[in-house]
Amino acid sequence: MEAVQLPTTWSVDQILDDLDQHGFSIIDNAYDQDYVEQLIEECTSNLNRFRNAAIQNGVVSNIRSDHILWLNEDLEVSQQHVQTLHVLAQELNRAFFLGIKDVEAHFACYNAGEFYALHRDNPQGKNGRMISAVYYLHNEWQDDWGGELHLQDKNDKWHTLQPKPNRIAMFQSDLLHEVQKAKHQRLSITAWLRSDAQLI
Ligand code: OGA
Ligand code: MN
């Protein structure tokens, strides 16, 4: 793979400052239109492979109702996004000494009526997830379509973030958050920047 650079729309200074002050940061217009279309194509052409996210290792939970597909090397388009997050991780490590070593990621699809109840991606530091980064890749999202990311920032202030196309919501993995019930199909890539090199 060619050397990956951060897109010019990603302001590292802004991201570092937002994470430092609030524990989260929003990147809009993350990628150029050509790449966005390739990502949507890779996601939608694989929807038949997505699995119920509530069932992990045979155990069923009722906290979430979305469907997911873990990324691997044969999903080449989304791998480029993962590589870009690796480049950003180096900046985060330099600034905050997070010791990020790995990025794990899955596509997620919330069909109408689906949600993810209040949770933390890394409660009490029990896993190596340091930063969560959710990229939204549906073509369109209107304000009354639900599916908002509701997030408590590091100063305990709540934010309601719209899953706008081509946006990345990045936040500390220990923060409390939820995905409100979507009214239309909501597509994303959820990635975790991890301080351990756990294989999925
Ligand atoms: C998750 C999650 C948020 C979102 O997958 O753990 O909280 O906006 N996703 O999709
Ligand atoms: Mn989460």
PDB file of C-alpha atoms and ligand atoms in Angstrom:
ATOM      1  CA  MET A   1       0.000   0.000   0.000  1.00  0.00           C
ATOM      2  CA  GLU A   2       1.221   3.525  -0.789  1.00  0.00           C
ATOM      3  CA  ALA A   3       2.300   5.744   2.096  1.00  0.00           C
ATOM      4  CA  VAL A   4      -0.857   7.190   3.584  1.00  0.00           C
ATOM      5  CA  GLN A   5      -1.145  10.866   4.462  1.00  0.00           C
ATOM      6  CA  LEU A   6      -3.804  12.616   6.463  1.00  0.00           C
ATOM      7  CA  PRO A   7      -6.392  14.330   4.244  1.00  0.00           C
ATOM      8  CA  THR A   8      -6.034  18.128   4.256  1.00  0.00           C
ATOM      9  CA  THR A   9      -9.461  18.487   5.902  1.00  0.00           C
ATOM     10  CA  TRP A  10      -8.107  16.836   9.065  1.00  0.00           C
ATOM     11  CA  SER A  11      -6.606  19.560  11.241  1.00  0.00           C
ATOM     12  CA  VAL A  12      -4.349  17.749  13.679  1.00  0.00           C
ATOM     13  CA  ASP A  13      -4.026  20.821  15.919  1.00  0.00           C
ATOM     14  CA  GLN A  14      -7.806  21.144  16.138  1.00  0.00           C
ATOM     15  CA  ILE A  15      -8.301  17.426  16.848  1.00  0.00           C
ATOM     16  CA  LEU A  16      -5.645  17.447  19.584  1.00  0.00           C
ATOM     17  CA  ASP A  17      -7.095  20.589  21.128  1.00  0.00           C
ATOM     18  CA  ASP A  18     -10.694  19.250  21.065  1.00  0.00           C
ATOM     19  CA  LEU A  19      -9.686  15.917  22.573  1.00  0.00           C
ATOM     20  CA  ASP A  20      -7.669  17.674  25.242  1.00  0.00           C
ATOM     21  CA  GLN A  21     -10.406  20.163  26.171  1.00  0.00           C
ATOM     22  CA  HIS A  22     -13.546  18.079  25.681  1.00  0.00           C
ATOM     23  CA  GLY A  23     -12.565  14.451  25.129  1.00  0.00           C
ATOM     24  CA  PHE A  24     -14.106  14.425  21.653  1.00  0.00           C
ATOM     25  CA  SER A  25     -13.628  15.948  18.210  1.00  0.00           C
ATOM     26  CA  ILE A  26     -15.635  16.120  14.988  1.00  0.00           C
ATOM     27  CA  ILE A  27     -14.025  15.962  11.538  1.00  0.00           C
ATOM     28  CA  ASP A  28     -16.307  17.048   8.686  1.00  0.00           C
ATOM     29  CA  ASN A  29     -15.679  16.482   4.967  1.00  0.00           C
ATOM     30  CA  ALA A  30     -13.262  13.753   5.979  1.00  0.00           C
ATOM     31  CA  TYR A  31     -12.649  12.347   2.488  1.00  0.00           C
ATOM     32  CA  ASP A  32     -12.959  13.344  -1.163  1.00  0.00           C
ATOM     33  CA  GLN A  33     -16.118  12.348  -3.019  1.00  0.00           C
ATOM     34  CA  ASP A  34     -14.442   9.690  -5.114  1.00  0.00           C
ATOM     35  CA  TYR A  35     -13.229   7.797  -2.042  1.00  0.00           C
ATOM     36  CA  VAL A  36     -16.562   8.300  -0.255  1.00  0.00           C
ATOM     37  CA  GLU A  37     -18.332   6.588  -3.141  1.00  0.00           C
ATOM     38  CA  GLN A  38     -15.884   3.686  -3.097  1.00  0.00           C
ATOM     39  CA  LEU A  39     -16.453   3.249   0.649  1.00  0.00           C
ATOM     40  CA  ILE A  40     -20.241   3.268   0.259  1.00  0.00           C
ATOM     41  CA  GLU A  41     -19.940   0.711  -2.528  1.00  0.00           C
ATOM     42  CA  GLU A  42     -17.707  -1.567  -0.439  1.00  0.00           C
ATOM     43  CA  CYS A  43     -20.095  -1.344   2.517  1.00  0.00           C
ATOM     44  CA  THR A  44     -23.387  -1.763   0.676  1.00  0.00           C
ATOM     45  CA  SER A  45     -22.148  -4.583  -1.558  1.00  0.00           C
ATOM     46  CA  ASN A  46     -21.253  -6.577   1.576  1.00  0.00           C
ATOM     47  CA  LEU A  47     -24.434  -5.967   3.611  1.00  0.00           C
ATOM     48  CA  ASN A  48     -25.451  -9.621   3.207  1.00  0.00           C
ATOM     49  CA  ARG A  49     -22.365 -10.591   5.281  1.00  0.00           C
ATOM     50  CA  PHE A  50     -23.241  -8.388   8.303  1.00  0.00           C
ATOM     51  CA  ARG A  51     -24.093 -10.212  11.540  1.00  0.00           C
ATOM     52  CA  ASN A  52     -26.233  -9.311  14.531  1.00  0.00           C
ATOM     53  CA  ALA A  53     -23.914  -7.300  16.815  1.00  0.00           C
ATOM     54  CA  ALA A  54     -25.854  -8.277  19.932  1.00  0.00           C
ATOM     55  CA  ILE A  55     -24.647 -11.872  19.648  1.00  0.00           C
ATOM     56  CA  GLN A  56     -20.978 -12.223  20.638  1.00  0.00           C
ATOM     57  CA  ASN A  57     -19.551 -15.660  21.359  1.00  0.00           C
ATOM     58  CA  GLY A  58     -23.056 -17.103  21.488  1.00  0.00           C
ATOM     59  CA  VAL A  59     -24.161 -14.678  24.218  1.00  0.00           C
ATOM     60  CA  VAL A  60     -27.149 -12.461  23.376  1.00  0.00           C
ATOM     61  CA  SER A  61     -27.511  -8.942  24.809  1.00  0.00           C
ATOM     62  CA  ASN A  62     -30.358  -6.487  24.329  1.00  0.00           C
ATOM     63  CA  ILE A  63     -28.229  -3.343  24.556  1.00  0.00           C
ATOM     64  CA  ARG A  64     -27.900  -2.995  20.767  1.00  0.00           C
ATOM     65  CA  SER A  65     -29.731  -4.086  17.616  1.00  0.00           C
ATOM     66  CA  ASP A  66     -27.342  -3.070  14.803  1.00  0.00           C
ATOM     67  CA  HIS A  67     -25.515  -5.425  12.424  1.00  0.00           C
ATOM     68  CA  ILE A  68     -21.756  -5.419  11.887  1.00  0.00           C
ATOM     69  CA  LEU A  69     -18.965  -6.742   9.679  1.00  0.00           C
ATOM     70  CA  TRP A  70     -15.395  -6.702  11.040  1.00  0.00           C
ATOM     71  CA  LEU A  71     -12.911  -5.230   8.563  1.00  0.00           C
ATOM     72  CA  ASN A  72      -9.982  -7.228   7.263  1.00  0.00           C
ATOM     73  CA  GLU A  73      -7.496  -6.978   4.401  1.00  0.00           C
ATOM     74  CA  ASP A  74      -9.894  -8.159   1.729  1.00  0.00           C
ATOM     75  CA  LEU A  75     -12.037  -5.074   2.282  1.00  0.00           C
ATOM     76  CA  GLU A  76      -9.406  -2.951   0.565  1.00  0.00           C
ATOM     77  CA  VAL A  77     -11.190   0.378   0.396  1.00  0.00           C
ATOM     78  CA  SER A  78     -12.009   0.588   4.097  1.00  0.00           C
ATOM     79  CA  GLN A  79      -8.462  -0.576   4.900  1.00  0.00           C
ATOM     80  CA  GLN A  80      -7.255   2.775   3.593  1.00  0.00           C
ATOM     81  CA  HIS A  81      -9.399   4.498   6.223  1.00  0.00           C
ATOM     82  CA  VAL A  82      -7.860   2.229   8.871  1.00  0.00           C
ATOM     83  CA  GLN A  83      -4.385   3.174   7.607  1.00  0.00           C
ATOM     84  CA  THR A  84      -5.295   6.857   7.847  1.00  0.00           C
ATOM     85  CA  LEU A  85      -6.340   6.319  11.468  1.00  0.00           C
ATOM     86  CA  HIS A  86      -2.952   4.692  12.111  1.00  0.00           C
ATOM     87  CA  VAL A  87      -1.272   7.883  10.881  1.00  0.00           C
ATOM     88  CA  LEU A  88      -3.466   9.995  13.165  1.00  0.00           C
ATOM     89  CA  ALA A  89      -2.685   7.616  16.053  1.00  0.00           C
ATOM     90  CA  GLN A  90       1.000   8.529  15.762  1.00  0.00           C
ATOM     91  CA  GLU A  91       0.084  12.183  16.333  1.00  0.00           C
ATOM     92  CA  LEU A  92      -2.111  11.252  19.313  1.00  0.00           C
ATOM     93  CA  ASN A  93       0.705   9.173  20.772  1.00  0.00           C
ATOM     94  CA  ARG A  94       3.136  12.077  20.398  1.00  0.00           C
ATOM     95  CA  ALA A  95       0.744  14.537  22.042  1.00  0.00           C
ATOM     96  CA  PHE A  96      -0.853  12.427  24.770  1.00  0.00           C
ATOM     97  CA  PHE A  97       1.429   9.381  25.183  1.00  0.00           C
ATOM     98  CA  LEU A  98      -1.528   7.069  24.551  1.00  0.00           C
ATOM     99  CA  GLY A  99       0.664   4.217  23.354  1.00  0.00           C
ATOM    100  CA  ILE A 100      -1.727   3.291  20.542  1.00  0.00           C
ATOM    101  CA  LYS A 101      -0.443   0.245  18.680  1.00  0.00           C
ATOM    102  CA  ASP A 102      -3.386  -1.071  16.753  1.00  0.00           C
ATOM    103  CA  VAL A 103      -6.662  -0.116  15.058  1.00  0.00           C
ATOM    104  CA  GLU A 104      -9.635  -2.494  14.960  1.00  0.00           C
ATOM    105  CA  ALA A 105     -12.762  -1.599  13.023  1.00  0.00           C
ATOM    106  CA  HIS A 106     -16.101  -2.833  11.761  1.00  0.00           C
ATOM    107  CA  PHE A 107     -18.811  -1.629   9.421  1.00  0.00           C
ATOM    108  CA  ALA A 108     -22.108  -1.094  11.222  1.00  0.00           C
ATOM    109  CA  CYS A 109     -25.612  -0.917   9.817  1.00  0.00           C
ATOM    110  CA  TYR A 110     -28.560   0.353  11.858  1.00  0.00           C
ATOM    111  CA  ASN A 111     -31.794  -0.276  10.016  1.00  0.00           C
ATOM    112  CA  ALA A 112     -34.903   1.765  10.882  1.00  0.00           C
ATOM    113  CA  GLY A 113     -35.781   1.102  14.545  1.00  0.00           C
ATOM    114  CA  GLU A 114     -32.277  -0.023  15.559  1.00  0.00           C
ATOM    115  CA  PHE A 115     -30.195   1.562  18.346  1.00  0.00           C
ATOM    116  CA  TYR A 116     -27.281   1.114  20.751  1.00  0.00           C
ATOM    117  CA  ALA A 117     -28.180   1.895  24.380  1.00  0.00           C
ATOM    118  CA  LEU A 118     -25.955   3.854  26.810  1.00  0.00           C
ATOM    119  CA  HIS A 119     -22.523   2.299  27.172  1.00  0.00           C
ATOM    120  CA  ARG A 120     -18.791   2.934  27.304  1.00  0.00           C
ATOM    121  CA  ASP A 121     -16.484   1.263  24.771  1.00  0.00           C
ATOM    122  CA  ASN A 122     -13.857   0.869  27.485  1.00  0.00           C
ATOM    123  CA  PRO A 123     -15.453   0.821  30.941  1.00  0.00           C
ATOM    124  CA  GLN A 124     -12.925   1.195  33.814  1.00  0.00           C
ATOM    125  CA  GLY A 125      -9.980   0.710  31.477  1.00  0.00           C
ATOM    126  CA  LYS A 126     -10.815  -2.983  31.125  1.00  0.00           C
ATOM    127  CA  ASN A 127      -9.603  -3.189  27.524  1.00  0.00           C
ATOM    128  CA  GLY A 128      -7.019  -1.401  25.393  1.00  0.00           C
ATOM    129  CA  ARG A 129      -9.470   0.866  23.575  1.00  0.00           C
ATOM    130  CA  MET A 130      -8.227   4.449  23.952  1.00  0.00           C
ATOM    131  CA  ILE A 131     -10.041   6.389  21.213  1.00  0.00           C
ATOM    132  CA  SER A 132     -13.228   5.534  19.312  1.00  0.00           C
ATOM    133  CA  ALA A 133     -13.654   6.980  15.807  1.00  0.00           C
ATOM    134  CA  VAL A 134     -16.969   6.583  14.000  1.00  0.00           C
ATOM    135  CA  TYR A 135     -17.118   7.483  10.304  1.00  0.00           C
ATOM    136  CA  TYR A 136     -20.613   7.923   8.783  1.00  0.00           C
ATOM    137  CA  LEU A 137     -20.948   6.737   5.222  1.00  0.00           C
ATOM    138  CA  HIS A 138     -24.608   6.837   4.227  1.00  0.00           C
ATOM    139  CA  ASN A 139     -25.325   9.220   1.316  1.00  0.00           C
ATOM    140  CA  GLU A 140     -27.674  11.512   3.166  1.00  0.00           C
ATOM    141  CA  TRP A 141     -28.819  12.262   6.714  1.00  0.00           C
ATOM    142  CA  GLN A 142     -31.601  14.632   7.745  1.00  0.00           C
ATOM    143  CA  ASP A 143     -31.947  16.127  11.223  1.00  0.00           C
ATOM    144  CA  ASP A 144     -35.242  14.343  11.924  1.00  0.00           C
ATOM    145  CA  TRP A 145     -33.994  10.857  10.997  1.00  0.00           C
ATOM    146  CA  GLY A 146     -32.937   9.998  14.569  1.00  0.00           C
ATOM    147  CA  GLY A 147     -29.767   7.949  14.934  1.00  0.00           C
ATOM    148  CA  GLU A 148     -27.940  10.734  16.793  1.00  0.00           C
ATOM    149  CA  LEU A 149     -24.806   9.964  18.753  1.00  0.00           C
ATOM    150  CA  HIS A 150     -25.545  11.218  22.269  1.00  0.00           C
ATOM    151  CA  LEU A 151     -22.241  11.655  24.116  1.00  0.00           C
ATOM    152  CA  GLN A 152     -21.183  12.834  27.563  1.00  0.00           C
ATOM    153  CA  ASP A 153     -17.931  14.771  27.226  1.00  0.00           C
ATOM    154  CA  LYS A 154     -15.023  14.657  29.689  1.00  0.00           C
ATOM    155  CA  ASN A 155     -16.525  17.621  31.573  1.00  0.00           C
ATOM    156  CA  ASP A 156     -19.841  15.731  31.944  1.00  0.00           C
ATOM    157  CA  LYS A 157     -21.635  17.927  29.385  1.00  0.00           C
ATOM    158  CA  TRP A 158     -23.977  16.069  26.984  1.00  0.00           C
ATOM    159  CA  HIS A 159     -23.851  16.569  23.207  1.00  0.00           C
ATOM    160  CA  THR A 160     -26.218  15.402  20.477  1.00  0.00           C
ATOM    161  CA  LEU A 161     -24.201  14.738  17.344  1.00  0.00           C
ATOM    162  CA  GLN A 162     -25.824  14.151  13.967  1.00  0.00           C
ATOM    163  CA  PRO A 163     -24.410  11.246  11.926  1.00  0.00           C
ATOM    164  CA  LYS A 164     -23.759  13.524   8.939  1.00  0.00           C
ATOM    165  CA  PRO A 165     -22.316  11.857   5.827  1.00  0.00           C
ATOM    166  CA  ASN A 166     -18.515  12.023   5.532  1.00  0.00           C
ATOM    167  CA  ARG A 167     -18.168  13.009   9.214  1.00  0.00           C
ATOM    168  CA  ILE A 168     -15.969  11.365  11.845  1.00  0.00           C
ATOM    169  CA  ALA A 169     -16.952  11.525  15.508  1.00  0.00           C
ATOM    170  CA  MET A 170     -13.862  10.780  17.587  1.00  0.00           C
ATOM    171  CA  PHE A 171     -13.978  10.411  21.371  1.00  0.00           C
ATOM    172  CA  GLN A 172     -12.244   8.907  24.385  1.00  0.00           C
ATOM    173  CA  SER A 173     -13.390   5.301  24.588  1.00  0.00           C
ATOM    174  CA  ASP A 174     -14.162   5.614  28.317  1.00  0.00           C
ATOM    175  CA  LEU A 175     -16.908   8.214  27.762  1.00  0.00           C
ATOM    176  CA  LEU A 176     -20.588   7.353  28.120  1.00  0.00           C
ATOM    177  CA  HIS A 177     -22.594   7.440  24.865  1.00  0.00           C
ATOM    178  CA  GLU A 178     -25.519   5.948  22.954  1.00  0.00           C
ATOM    179  CA  VAL A 179     -26.928   5.738  19.438  1.00  0.00           C
ATOM    180  CA  GLN A 180     -30.535   6.850  19.385  1.00  0.00           C
ATOM    181  CA  LYS A 181     -33.039   4.840  17.395  1.00  0.00           C
ATOM    182  CA  ALA A 182     -32.531   5.432  13.671  1.00  0.00           C
ATOM    183  CA  LYS A 183     -35.477   6.088  11.359  1.00  0.00           C
ATOM    184  CA  HIS A 184     -33.526   5.360   8.178  1.00  0.00           C
ATOM    185  CA  GLN A 185     -30.669   3.013   7.370  1.00  0.00           C
ATOM    186  CA  ARG A 186     -27.552   4.380   9.091  1.00  0.00           C
ATOM    187  CA  LEU A 187     -24.151   3.141   7.856  1.00  0.00           C
ATOM    188  CA  SER A 188     -20.819   3.654   9.577  1.00  0.00           C
ATOM    189  CA  ILE A 189     -17.346   2.359  10.275  1.00  0.00           C
ATOM    190  CA  THR A 190     -16.585   2.188  13.974  1.00  0.00           C
ATOM    191  CA  ALA A 191     -12.874   2.028  14.741  1.00  0.00           C
ATOM    192  CA  TRP A 192     -10.958   1.761  17.998  1.00  0.00           C
ATOM    193  CA  LEU A 193      -7.396   2.954  18.454  1.00  0.00           C
ATOM    194  CA  ARG A 194      -5.953   0.454  20.915  1.00  0.00           C
ATOM    195  CA  SER A 195      -2.955   0.472  23.210  1.00  0.00           C
ATOM    196  CA  ASP A 196      -2.756  -3.325  23.020  1.00  0.00           C
ATOM    197  CA  ALA A 197      -2.251  -5.326  19.843  1.00  0.00           C
ATOM    198  CA  GLN A 198      -5.244  -7.594  20.323  1.00  0.00           C
ATOM    199  CA  LEU A 199      -6.186  -9.507  17.217  1.00  0.00           C
ATOM    200  CA  ILE A 200      -9.859  -9.718  16.359  1.00  0.00           C
TER     201      ILE A 200
HETATM  202  C1  OGA B   1     -20.189   1.849  18.929  1.00  0.00           C
HETATM  203  C2  OGA B   1     -20.831   3.191  18.981  1.00  0.00           C
HETATM  204  C3  OGA B   1     -21.520   5.215  17.848  1.00  0.00           C
HETATM  205  C4  OGA B   1     -22.106   5.644  16.531  1.00  0.00           C
HETATM  206  O1  OGA B   1     -20.190   1.223  17.855  1.00  0.00           O
HETATM  207  O2  OGA B   1     -19.662   1.420  19.969  1.00  0.00           O
HETATM  208  O3  OGA B   1     -21.040   3.671  20.060  1.00  0.00           O
HETATM  209  O4  OGA B   1     -22.365   6.853  16.382  1.00  0.00           O
HETATM  210  N1  OGA B   1     -21.118   3.841  17.837  1.00  0.00           N
HETATM  211  O5  OGA B   1     -22.314   4.794  15.662  1.00  0.00           O
HETATM  212 MN    MN B   2     -19.759   2.802  21.519  1.00  0.00          MN
END
